[in-house]
Coordinates of C-alpha atoms in Angstrom, one line a residue:
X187 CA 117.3 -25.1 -65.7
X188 CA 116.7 -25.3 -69.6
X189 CA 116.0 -28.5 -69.7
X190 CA 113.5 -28.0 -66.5
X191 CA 111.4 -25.3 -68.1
X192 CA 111.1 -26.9 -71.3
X193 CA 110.0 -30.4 -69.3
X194 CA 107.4 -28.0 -68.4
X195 CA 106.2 -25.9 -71.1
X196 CA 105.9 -29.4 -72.2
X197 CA 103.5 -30.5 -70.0
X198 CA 101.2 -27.3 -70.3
X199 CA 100.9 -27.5 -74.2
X200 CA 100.1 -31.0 -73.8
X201 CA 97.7 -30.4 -71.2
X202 CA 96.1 -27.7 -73.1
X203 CA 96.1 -28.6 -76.6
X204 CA 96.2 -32.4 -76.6
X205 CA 94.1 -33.1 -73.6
X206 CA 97.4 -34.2 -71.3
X207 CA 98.2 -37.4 -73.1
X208 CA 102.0 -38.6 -72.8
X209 CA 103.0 -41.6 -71.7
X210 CA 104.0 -41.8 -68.1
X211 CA 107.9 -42.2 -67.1
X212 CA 108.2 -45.8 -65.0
X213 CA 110.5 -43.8 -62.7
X214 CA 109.2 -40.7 -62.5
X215 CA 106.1 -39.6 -60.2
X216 CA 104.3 -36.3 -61.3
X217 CA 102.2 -34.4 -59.0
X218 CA 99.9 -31.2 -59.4
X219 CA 98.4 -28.7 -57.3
X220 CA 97.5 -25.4 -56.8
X221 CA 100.3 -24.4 -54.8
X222 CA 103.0 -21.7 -55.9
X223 CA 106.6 -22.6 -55.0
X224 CA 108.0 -19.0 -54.1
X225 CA 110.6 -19.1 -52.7
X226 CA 113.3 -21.2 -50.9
X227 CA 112.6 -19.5 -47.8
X228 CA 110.8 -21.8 -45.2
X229 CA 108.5 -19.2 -43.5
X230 CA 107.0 -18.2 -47.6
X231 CA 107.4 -22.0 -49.0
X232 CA 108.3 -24.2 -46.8
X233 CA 105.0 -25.9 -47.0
X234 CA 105.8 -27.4 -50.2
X235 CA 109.1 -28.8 -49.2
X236 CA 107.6 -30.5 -46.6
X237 CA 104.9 -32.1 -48.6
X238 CA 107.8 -33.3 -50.7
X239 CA 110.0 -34.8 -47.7
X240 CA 113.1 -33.1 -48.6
X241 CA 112.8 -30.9 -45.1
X242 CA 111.4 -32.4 -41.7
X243 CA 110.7 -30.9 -38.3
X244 CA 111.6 -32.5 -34.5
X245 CA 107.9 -33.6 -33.8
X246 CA 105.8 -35.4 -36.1
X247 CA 102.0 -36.0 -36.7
X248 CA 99.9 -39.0 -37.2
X249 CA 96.8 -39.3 -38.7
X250 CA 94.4 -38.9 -35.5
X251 CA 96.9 -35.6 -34.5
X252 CA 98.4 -37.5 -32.4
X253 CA 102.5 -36.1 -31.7
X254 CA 104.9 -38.5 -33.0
X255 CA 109.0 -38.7 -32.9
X256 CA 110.1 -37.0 -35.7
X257 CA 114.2 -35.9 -35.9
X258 CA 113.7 -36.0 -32.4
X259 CA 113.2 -39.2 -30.7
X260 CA 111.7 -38.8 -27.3
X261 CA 111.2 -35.0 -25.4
X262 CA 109.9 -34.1 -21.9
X263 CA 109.3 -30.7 -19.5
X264 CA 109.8 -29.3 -16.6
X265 CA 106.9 -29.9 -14.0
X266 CA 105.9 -26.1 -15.2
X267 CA 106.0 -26.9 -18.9
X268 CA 108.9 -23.8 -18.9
X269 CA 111.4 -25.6 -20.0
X270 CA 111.3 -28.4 -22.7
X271 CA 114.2 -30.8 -23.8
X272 CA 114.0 -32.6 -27.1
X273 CA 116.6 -36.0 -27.6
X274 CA 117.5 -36.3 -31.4
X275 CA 118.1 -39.1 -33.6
X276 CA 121.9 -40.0 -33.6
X277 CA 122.3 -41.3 -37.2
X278 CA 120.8 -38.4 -39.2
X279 CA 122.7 -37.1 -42.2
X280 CA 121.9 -34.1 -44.5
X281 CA 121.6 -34.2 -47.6
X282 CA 125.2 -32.3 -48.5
X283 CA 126.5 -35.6 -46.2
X284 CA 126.6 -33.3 -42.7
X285 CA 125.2 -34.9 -39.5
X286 CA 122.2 -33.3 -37.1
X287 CA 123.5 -32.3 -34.0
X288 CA 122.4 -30.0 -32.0
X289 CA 124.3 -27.1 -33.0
X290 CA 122.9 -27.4 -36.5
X291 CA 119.2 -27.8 -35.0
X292 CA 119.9 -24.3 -33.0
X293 CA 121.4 -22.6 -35.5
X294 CA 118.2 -23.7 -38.0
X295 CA 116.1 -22.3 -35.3
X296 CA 117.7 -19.6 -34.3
X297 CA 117.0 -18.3 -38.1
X298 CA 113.6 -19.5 -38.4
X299 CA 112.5 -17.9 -35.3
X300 CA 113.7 -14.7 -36.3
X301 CA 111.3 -14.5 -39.5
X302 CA 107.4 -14.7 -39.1
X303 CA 105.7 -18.2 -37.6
X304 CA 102.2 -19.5 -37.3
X305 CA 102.4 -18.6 -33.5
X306 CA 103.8 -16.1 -31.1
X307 CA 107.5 -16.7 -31.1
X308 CA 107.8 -14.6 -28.3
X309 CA 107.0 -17.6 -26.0
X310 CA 110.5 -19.3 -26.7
X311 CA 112.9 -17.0 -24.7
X312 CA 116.4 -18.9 -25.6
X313 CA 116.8 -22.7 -27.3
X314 CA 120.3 -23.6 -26.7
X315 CA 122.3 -27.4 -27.0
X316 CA 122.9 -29.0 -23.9
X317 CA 125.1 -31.8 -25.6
X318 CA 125.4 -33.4 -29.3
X319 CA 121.7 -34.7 -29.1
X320 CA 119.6 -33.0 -26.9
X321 CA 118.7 -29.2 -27.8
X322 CA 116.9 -27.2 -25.0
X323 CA 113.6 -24.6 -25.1
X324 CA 113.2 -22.2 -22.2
X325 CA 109.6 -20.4 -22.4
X326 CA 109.2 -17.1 -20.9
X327 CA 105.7 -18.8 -18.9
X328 CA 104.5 -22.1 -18.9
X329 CA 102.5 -23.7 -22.4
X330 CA 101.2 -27.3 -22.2
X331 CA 100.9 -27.8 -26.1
X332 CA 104.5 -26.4 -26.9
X333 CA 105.9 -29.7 -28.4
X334 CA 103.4 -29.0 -31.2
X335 CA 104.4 -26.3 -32.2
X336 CA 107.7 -27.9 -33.6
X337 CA 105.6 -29.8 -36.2
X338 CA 104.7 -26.7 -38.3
X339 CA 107.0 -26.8 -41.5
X340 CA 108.2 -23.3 -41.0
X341 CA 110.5 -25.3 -37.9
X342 CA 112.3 -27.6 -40.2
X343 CA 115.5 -28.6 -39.5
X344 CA 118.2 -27.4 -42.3
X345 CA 121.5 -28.0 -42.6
X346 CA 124.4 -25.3 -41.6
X347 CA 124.9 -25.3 -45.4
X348 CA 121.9 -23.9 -46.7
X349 CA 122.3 -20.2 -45.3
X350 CA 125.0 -17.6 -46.4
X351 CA 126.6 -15.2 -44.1
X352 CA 123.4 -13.5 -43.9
X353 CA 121.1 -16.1 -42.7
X354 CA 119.9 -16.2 -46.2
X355 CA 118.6 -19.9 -47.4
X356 CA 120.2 -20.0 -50.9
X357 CA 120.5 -23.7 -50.6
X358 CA 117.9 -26.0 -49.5
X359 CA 119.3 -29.1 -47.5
X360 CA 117.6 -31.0 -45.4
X361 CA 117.3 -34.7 -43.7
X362 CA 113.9 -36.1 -45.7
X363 CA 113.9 -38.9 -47.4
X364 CA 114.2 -36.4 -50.9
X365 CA 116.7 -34.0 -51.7
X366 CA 115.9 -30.8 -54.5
X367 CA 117.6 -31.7 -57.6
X368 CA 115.7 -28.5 -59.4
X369 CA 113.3 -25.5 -58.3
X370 CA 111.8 -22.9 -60.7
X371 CA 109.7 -20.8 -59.2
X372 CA 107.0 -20.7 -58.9
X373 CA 106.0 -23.2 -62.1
X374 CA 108.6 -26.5 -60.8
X375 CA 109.9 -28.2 -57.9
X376 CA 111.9 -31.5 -58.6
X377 CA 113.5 -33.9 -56.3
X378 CA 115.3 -37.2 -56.2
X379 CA 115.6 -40.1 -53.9
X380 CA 118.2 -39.5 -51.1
X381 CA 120.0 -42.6 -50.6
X382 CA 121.8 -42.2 -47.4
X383 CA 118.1 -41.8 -45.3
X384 CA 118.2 -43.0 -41.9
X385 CA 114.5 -44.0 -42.6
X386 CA 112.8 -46.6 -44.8
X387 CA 114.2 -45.6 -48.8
X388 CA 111.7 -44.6 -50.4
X389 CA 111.0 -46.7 -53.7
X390 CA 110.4 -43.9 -56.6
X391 CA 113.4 -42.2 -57.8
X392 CA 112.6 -38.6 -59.3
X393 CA 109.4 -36.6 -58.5
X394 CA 108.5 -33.7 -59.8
X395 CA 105.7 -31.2 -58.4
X396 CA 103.7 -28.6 -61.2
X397 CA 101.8 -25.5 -59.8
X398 CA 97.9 -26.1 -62.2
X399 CA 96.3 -23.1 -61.4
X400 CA 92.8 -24.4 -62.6
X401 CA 91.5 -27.4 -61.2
X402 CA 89.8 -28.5 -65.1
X403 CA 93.7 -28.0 -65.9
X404 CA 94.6 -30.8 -63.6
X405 CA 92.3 -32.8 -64.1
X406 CA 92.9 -33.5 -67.7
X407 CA 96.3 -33.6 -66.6
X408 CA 95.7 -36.7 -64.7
X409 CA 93.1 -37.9 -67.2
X410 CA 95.9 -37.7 -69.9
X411 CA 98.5 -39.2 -67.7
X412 CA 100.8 -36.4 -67.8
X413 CA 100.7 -35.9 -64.2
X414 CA 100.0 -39.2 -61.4
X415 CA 98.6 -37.1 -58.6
X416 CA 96.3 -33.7 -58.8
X417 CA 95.2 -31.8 -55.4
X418 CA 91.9 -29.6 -54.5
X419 CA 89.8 -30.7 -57.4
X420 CA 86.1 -28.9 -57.8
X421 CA 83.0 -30.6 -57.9
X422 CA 82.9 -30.4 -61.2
X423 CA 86.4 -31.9 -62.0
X424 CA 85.8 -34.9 -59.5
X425 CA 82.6 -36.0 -62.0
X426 CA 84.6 -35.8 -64.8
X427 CA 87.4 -37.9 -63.1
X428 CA 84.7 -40.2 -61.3
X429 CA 83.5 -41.4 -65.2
X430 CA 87.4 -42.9 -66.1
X431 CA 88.6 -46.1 -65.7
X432 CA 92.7 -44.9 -65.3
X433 CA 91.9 -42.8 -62.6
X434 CA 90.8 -43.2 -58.8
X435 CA 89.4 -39.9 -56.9
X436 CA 90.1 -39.9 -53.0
X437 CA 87.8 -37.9 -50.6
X438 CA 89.1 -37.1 -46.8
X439 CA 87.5 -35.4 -44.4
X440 CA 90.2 -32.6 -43.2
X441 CA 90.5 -30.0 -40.1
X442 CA 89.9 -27.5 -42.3
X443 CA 86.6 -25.3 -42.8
X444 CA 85.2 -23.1 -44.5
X445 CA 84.3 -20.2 -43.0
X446 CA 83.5 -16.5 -43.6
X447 CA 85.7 -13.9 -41.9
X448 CA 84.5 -10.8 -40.7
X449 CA 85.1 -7.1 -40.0
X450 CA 83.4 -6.7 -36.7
X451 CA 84.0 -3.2 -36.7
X452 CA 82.2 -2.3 -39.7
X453 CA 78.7 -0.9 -38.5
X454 CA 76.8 -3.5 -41.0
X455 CA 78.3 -6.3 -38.6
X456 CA 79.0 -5.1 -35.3
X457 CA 75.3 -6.3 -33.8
X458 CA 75.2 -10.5 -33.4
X459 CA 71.9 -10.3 -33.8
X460 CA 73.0 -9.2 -37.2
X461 CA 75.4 -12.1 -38.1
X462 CA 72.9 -14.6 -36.3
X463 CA 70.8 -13.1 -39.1
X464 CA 73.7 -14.0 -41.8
X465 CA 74.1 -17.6 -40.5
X466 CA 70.8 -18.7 -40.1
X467 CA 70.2 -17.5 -43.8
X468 CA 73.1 -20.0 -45.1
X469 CA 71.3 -23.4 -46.7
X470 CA 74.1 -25.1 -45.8
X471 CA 72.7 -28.4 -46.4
X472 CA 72.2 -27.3 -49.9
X473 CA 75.6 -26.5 -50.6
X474 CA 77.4 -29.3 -48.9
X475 CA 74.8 -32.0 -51.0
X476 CA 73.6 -29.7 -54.5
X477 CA 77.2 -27.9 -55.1
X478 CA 79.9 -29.8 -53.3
X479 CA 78.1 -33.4 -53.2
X480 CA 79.0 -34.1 -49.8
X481 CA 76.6 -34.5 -47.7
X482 CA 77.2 -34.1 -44.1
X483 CA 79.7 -31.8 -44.5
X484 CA 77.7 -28.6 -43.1
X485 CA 79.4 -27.1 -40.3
X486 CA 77.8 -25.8 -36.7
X487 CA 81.0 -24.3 -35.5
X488 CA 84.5 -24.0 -36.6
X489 CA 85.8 -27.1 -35.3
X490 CA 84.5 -30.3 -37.2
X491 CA 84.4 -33.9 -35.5
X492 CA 87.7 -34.8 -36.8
X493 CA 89.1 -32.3 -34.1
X494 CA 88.4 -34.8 -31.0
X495 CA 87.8 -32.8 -27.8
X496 CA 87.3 -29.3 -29.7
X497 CA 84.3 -30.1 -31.3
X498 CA 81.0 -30.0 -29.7
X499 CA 78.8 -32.8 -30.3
X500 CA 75.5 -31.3 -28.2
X501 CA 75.6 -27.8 -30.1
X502 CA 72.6 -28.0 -32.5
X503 CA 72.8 -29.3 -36.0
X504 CA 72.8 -25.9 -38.6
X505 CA 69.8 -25.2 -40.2
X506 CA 68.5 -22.4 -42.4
X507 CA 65.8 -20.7 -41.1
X508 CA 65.0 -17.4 -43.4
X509 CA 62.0 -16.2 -40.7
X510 CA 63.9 -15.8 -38.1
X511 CA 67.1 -14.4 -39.7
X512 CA 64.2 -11.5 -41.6
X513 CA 63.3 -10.9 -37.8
X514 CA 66.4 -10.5 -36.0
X515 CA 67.0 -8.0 -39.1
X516 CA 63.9 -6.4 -38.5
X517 CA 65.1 -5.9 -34.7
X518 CA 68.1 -4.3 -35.8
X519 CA 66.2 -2.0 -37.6
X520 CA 66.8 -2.8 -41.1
X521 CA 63.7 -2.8 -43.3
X522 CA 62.9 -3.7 -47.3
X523 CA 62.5 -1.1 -49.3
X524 CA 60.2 -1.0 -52.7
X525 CA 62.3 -2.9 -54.3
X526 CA 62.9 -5.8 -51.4
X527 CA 66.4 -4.6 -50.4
X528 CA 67.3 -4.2 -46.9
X529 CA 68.1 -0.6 -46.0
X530 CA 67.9 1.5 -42.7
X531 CA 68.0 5.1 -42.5
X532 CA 68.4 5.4 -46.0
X533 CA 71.3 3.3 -46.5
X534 CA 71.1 -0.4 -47.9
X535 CA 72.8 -3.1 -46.9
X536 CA 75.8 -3.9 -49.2
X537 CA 78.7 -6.1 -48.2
X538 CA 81.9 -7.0 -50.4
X539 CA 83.1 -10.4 -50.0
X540 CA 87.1 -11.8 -50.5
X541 CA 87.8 -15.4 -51.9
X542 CA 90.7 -16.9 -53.9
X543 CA 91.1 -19.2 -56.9
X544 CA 93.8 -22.1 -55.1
X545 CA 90.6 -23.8 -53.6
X546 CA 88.6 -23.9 -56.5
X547 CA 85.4 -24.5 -54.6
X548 CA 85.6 -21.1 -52.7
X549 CA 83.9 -19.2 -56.0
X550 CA 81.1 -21.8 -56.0
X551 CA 80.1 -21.6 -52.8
X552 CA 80.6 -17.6 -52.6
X553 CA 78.3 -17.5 -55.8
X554 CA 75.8 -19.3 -53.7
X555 CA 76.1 -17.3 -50.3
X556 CA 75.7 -14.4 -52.7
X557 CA 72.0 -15.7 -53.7
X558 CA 71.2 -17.1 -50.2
X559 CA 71.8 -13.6 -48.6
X560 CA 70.3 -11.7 -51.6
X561 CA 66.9 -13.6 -50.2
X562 CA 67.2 -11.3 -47.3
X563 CA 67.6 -8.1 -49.1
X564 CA 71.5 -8.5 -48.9
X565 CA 73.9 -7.4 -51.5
X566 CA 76.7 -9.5 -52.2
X567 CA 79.8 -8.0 -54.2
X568 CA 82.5 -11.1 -54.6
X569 CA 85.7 -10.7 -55.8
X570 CA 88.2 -13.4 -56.6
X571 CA 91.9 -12.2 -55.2
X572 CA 95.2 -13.5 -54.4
X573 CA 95.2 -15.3 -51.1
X574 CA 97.4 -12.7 -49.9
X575 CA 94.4 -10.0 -49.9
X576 CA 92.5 -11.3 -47.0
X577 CA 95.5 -10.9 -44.5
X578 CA 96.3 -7.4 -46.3
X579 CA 92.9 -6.2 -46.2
X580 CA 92.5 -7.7 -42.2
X581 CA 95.8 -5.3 -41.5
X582 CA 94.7 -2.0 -43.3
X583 CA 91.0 -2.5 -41.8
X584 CA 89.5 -2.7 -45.4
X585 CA 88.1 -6.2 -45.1
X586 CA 84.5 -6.6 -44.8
X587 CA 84.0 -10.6 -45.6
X588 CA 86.1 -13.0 -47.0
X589 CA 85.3 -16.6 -47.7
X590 CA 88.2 -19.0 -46.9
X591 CA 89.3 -22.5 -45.7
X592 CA 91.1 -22.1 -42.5
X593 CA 93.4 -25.1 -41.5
X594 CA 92.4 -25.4 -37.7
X595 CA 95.5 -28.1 -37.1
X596 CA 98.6 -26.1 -39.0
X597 CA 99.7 -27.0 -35.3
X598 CA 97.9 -30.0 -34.0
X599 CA 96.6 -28.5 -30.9
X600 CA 94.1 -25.5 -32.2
X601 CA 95.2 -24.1 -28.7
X602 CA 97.9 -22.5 -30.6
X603 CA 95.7 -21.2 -33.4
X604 CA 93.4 -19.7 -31.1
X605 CA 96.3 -17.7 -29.6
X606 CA 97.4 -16.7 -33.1
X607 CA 93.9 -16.1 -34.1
X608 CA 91.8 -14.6 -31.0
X609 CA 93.8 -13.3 -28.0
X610 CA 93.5 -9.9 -28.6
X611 CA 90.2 -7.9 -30.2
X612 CA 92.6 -7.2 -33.1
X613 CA 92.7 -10.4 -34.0
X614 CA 94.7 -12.7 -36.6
X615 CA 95.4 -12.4 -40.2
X616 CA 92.9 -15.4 -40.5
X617 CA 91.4 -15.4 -37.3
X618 CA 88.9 -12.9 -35.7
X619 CA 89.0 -9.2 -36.8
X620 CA 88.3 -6.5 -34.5
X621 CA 86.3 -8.6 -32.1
X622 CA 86.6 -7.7 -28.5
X623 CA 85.6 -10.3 -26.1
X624 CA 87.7 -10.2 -22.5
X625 CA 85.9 -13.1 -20.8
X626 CA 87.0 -15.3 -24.1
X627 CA 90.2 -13.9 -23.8
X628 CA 90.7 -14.4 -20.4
X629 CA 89.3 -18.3 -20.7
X630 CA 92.1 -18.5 -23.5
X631 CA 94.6 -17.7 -21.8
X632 CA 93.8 -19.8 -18.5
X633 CA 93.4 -23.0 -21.0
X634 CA 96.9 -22.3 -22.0
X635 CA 97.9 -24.2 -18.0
X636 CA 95.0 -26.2 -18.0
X637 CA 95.9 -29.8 -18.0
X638 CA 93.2 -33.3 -17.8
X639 CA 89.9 -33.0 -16.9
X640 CA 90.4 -28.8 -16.5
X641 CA 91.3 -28.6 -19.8
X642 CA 88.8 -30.5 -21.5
X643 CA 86.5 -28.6 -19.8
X644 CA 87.8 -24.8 -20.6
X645 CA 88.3 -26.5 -24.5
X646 CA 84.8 -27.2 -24.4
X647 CA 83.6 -24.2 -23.4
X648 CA 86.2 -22.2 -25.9
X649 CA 84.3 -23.5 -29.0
X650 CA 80.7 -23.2 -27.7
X651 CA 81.4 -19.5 -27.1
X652 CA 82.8 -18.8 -30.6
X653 CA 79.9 -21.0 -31.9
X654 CA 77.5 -18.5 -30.1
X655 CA 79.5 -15.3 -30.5
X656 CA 80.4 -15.8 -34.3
X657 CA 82.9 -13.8 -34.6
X658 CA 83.6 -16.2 -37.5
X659 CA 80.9 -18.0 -39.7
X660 CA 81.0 -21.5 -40.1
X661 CA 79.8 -22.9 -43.8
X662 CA 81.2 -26.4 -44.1
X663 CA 83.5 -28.7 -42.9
X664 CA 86.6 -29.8 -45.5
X665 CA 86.5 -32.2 -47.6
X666 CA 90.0 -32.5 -49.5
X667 CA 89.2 -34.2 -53.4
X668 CA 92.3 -35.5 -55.4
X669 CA 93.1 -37.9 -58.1
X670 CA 95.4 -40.6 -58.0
X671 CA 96.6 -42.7 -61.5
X672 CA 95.9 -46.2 -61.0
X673 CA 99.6 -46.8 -61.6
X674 CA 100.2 -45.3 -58.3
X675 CA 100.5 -47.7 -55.5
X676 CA 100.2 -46.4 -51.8
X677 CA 98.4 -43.4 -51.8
X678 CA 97.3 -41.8 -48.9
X679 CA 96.1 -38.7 -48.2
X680 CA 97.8 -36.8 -44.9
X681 CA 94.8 -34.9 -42.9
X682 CA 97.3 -32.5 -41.7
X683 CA 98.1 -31.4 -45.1
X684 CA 101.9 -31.5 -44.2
X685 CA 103.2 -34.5 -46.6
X686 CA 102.4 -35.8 -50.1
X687 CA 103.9 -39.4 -48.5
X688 CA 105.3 -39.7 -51.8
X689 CA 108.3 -42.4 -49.6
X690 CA 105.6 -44.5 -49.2
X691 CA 104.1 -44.8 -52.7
X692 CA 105.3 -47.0 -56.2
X693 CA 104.9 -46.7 -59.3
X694 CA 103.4 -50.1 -61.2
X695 CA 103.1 -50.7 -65.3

């Protein structure tokens, strides 16, 4: 642990002082990103373990979203899609040298399912083995996407080793092709190459992972070649890093967006005439091309085109249009005062705004909503927070707005988001707040037996009604910037955000 933390105090005074500049190890990859390893715990961290292989779940991903075998090999359903039985891979060993079987994979599920998930664990009713390689899922009602919901990380498989009596993870092992060597939270993760991987063998041997919290900090990390890899760069870093010859900067399109949250409760927002008003002030255009420098990026709805059937392509591009957003105002009956600022019966129209620092470009484009509104006699208060405050403030009632980007595919089928997100007029922690919409709920919950043709349809007509309805406002679609050290062969970026793919990569003088 000494040695870990000075390897790291290390790399922060070089960073800081010396502008990053150390030579890089041959067999060592460094990696930095915003992201705060907390915990051991799957369902607070488990999102970083994933990204560094050392845990994996039964189902896997593929670029397009499609489902892949994962430590299961093949799964099916009952005609009803009540029950579901997953076949695992026979030759998988933990890291501590224990096989999978299905008794380990229950009693790793058992535990996560008993601690919070991106989806209403209430659906599973019992998961049980039926032999050494086939564990079983009986729903309490039918749900056609089920099978993704065994992607998310917090459904990682770990070995029977890595909880105490309690349940407790005090250990992390699982089956990726990396095992933890060290974790010092939340400034460190390290891990080594696991030699006994039923997989390919990955070709680096040691990784370690840095929480930057400032994206001008990474940057000259990966300038300076103290670090291989940086994530969520801002515009401004990505110039910087565009200018050097050491380093190459890798833009992907994500399904992920940017949206603005809001309290429908609170009188200032209640009336969609109101937030029509708010959207059609936003110059999108000039945000995704002046600030963000990528054009085509604005977003019409909260599904971009990367998300296949749930993105319309006939809903109308997003434009500003400051006329009519001053007359649907004016219909509401909010009027300028002497000094041009909205106000109706003697009160003005103030909102507060939530964003946080660990996508750098939140701020930016905040700053920028703040002046766009302001041309409608709006006041904008932002605050920078913790993520943490915009689910806080959704469950105590105090949030207004918050600014955020919202990863539509944590599952692959935004089905299950939806659920999470908008089923009920209470809403999710980063879904919907307070909105109350029974026909959208009722079309929600129909989708969830739609199958074909029927459910293409009711998808369709899912995302047009929260494009119209806006119980959420769209801003822009994601664009995810990182850095890559030209030493660094076989970098690519996962869309779904759920692995670095550091197996895949080498390291070259």
């Amino acid at each position: 642990m000494a040695k870990l933390i000075k390897r790291f105090i290390t790399l922060l005074l070089l960073c800081v002082i010396y502008g990053c500049s150390q030579p890089p190890q041959a067999d060592r990859l460094t990696i930095s990103g915003p992201f705060e390893p907390i915990s051991l715990d799957l369902a607070r961290a488990g999102y970083i373990f994933s990204r560094l292989q050392i845990v994996e779940t039964l189902v896997d991903i593929n670029n397009d979203g499609q489902l892949q075998p994962g430590l299961a090999t093949s799964w099916e359903s009952h005609q009803d899609a009540t029950v579901w039985r997953f076949h695992l891979r026979p030759d998988v060993t933990f890291h501590d040298g224990s096989m999978m079987d299905a008794n380990a994979v229950v009693k790793s599920l058992r535990i996560a399912l008993s601690k919070p998930t991106p989806f209403d664990k209430q659906l599973i009713a019992a998961v049980t083995a039926v032999d050494a390689h086939t564990v079983e899922f009986r729903l309490q009602s039918s749900y056609r996407p089920f099978a993704a919901i065994l992607t998310n990380y917090t459904m990682a498989i770990l070995a029977p080793a890595s909880f105490d009596h309690s349940d407790k993870i005090v250990n992390l092992v699982g089956s990726g092709p990396y095992q933890l060597t060290e974790f010092d939270p939340p400034h460190m993760v390290s891990v080594s190459r696991f030699a006994d991987y039923y997989g390919a063998k990955a070709h680096i041997p040691y990784v370690d992972y840095i929480t930057g919290h400032r994206p001008e900090s990474r940057a000259l990390m990966v300038q300076g070649s103290s670090a291989d890899i940086v994530y969520n760069l801002d515009p401004a870093s990505v110039q910087l890093l565009q200018n050097s010859a050491e380093v190459r900067v890798n833009s992907t399109a994500i399904p992920r967006t940017i949206i603005i949250k809001l309290n429908i409760a609170d009188p200032l927002l209640s009336s969609l005439e109101v937030r029509q008003a708010l959207s059609l002030a936003l110059d999108r255009q000039g945000i995704a091309e002046g600030i963000m420098h990528q054009p085509g990026a604005e977003a019409n709805q909260i599904f971009g085109p990367s998300m296949g059937i749930w993105h319309v392509a006939s809903l109308p591009a997003p434009a500003a249009d400051l006329k009519q957003a001053q007359a649907l105002l004016a219909a509401a009956g909010w009027q300028r005062d002497s000094n041009g600022m909205l106000q109706k019966q003697g009160k003005r129209f103030t909102l507060n705004m939530v964003t946080y620092a660990n996508r750098p470009e939140l701020i930016v484009i905040a700053t920028a909503i703040q002046a766009q509104w302001a041309k409608l006699g709006i006041t904008l208060d932002v605050q920078m927070e913790n993520a943490s405050a915009i689910p806080l403030g959704h469950n105590d009632g105090s949030l207004q707005t918050a600014l955020m980007a919202r990863n539509f595919a944590n599952i692959p089928d935004p089905l299950t988001v939806l659920l999470a997100d908008f089923s009920t007029p209470q809403g999710g922690d980063w879904g919907a707040m307070n909105w109350n919409d029974p026909a959208f709920f009722h079309l929600l919950q129909q989708t969830t037996h739609a199958t074909g043709a029927d459910y293409e349809r009711d998808v369709q007509q899912l995302s047009t009604h929260l494009a119209e309805a806006l119980p959420l406002i769209p801003v822009l679609y994601y664009v995810q910037q990182s850095a890559v050290a030209k030493r660094v062969k076989g970098f690519s970026f996962d869309p779904y955000e759920r692995s670095f793919r550091i197996a895949n990569m080498e390291l070259q003088p």
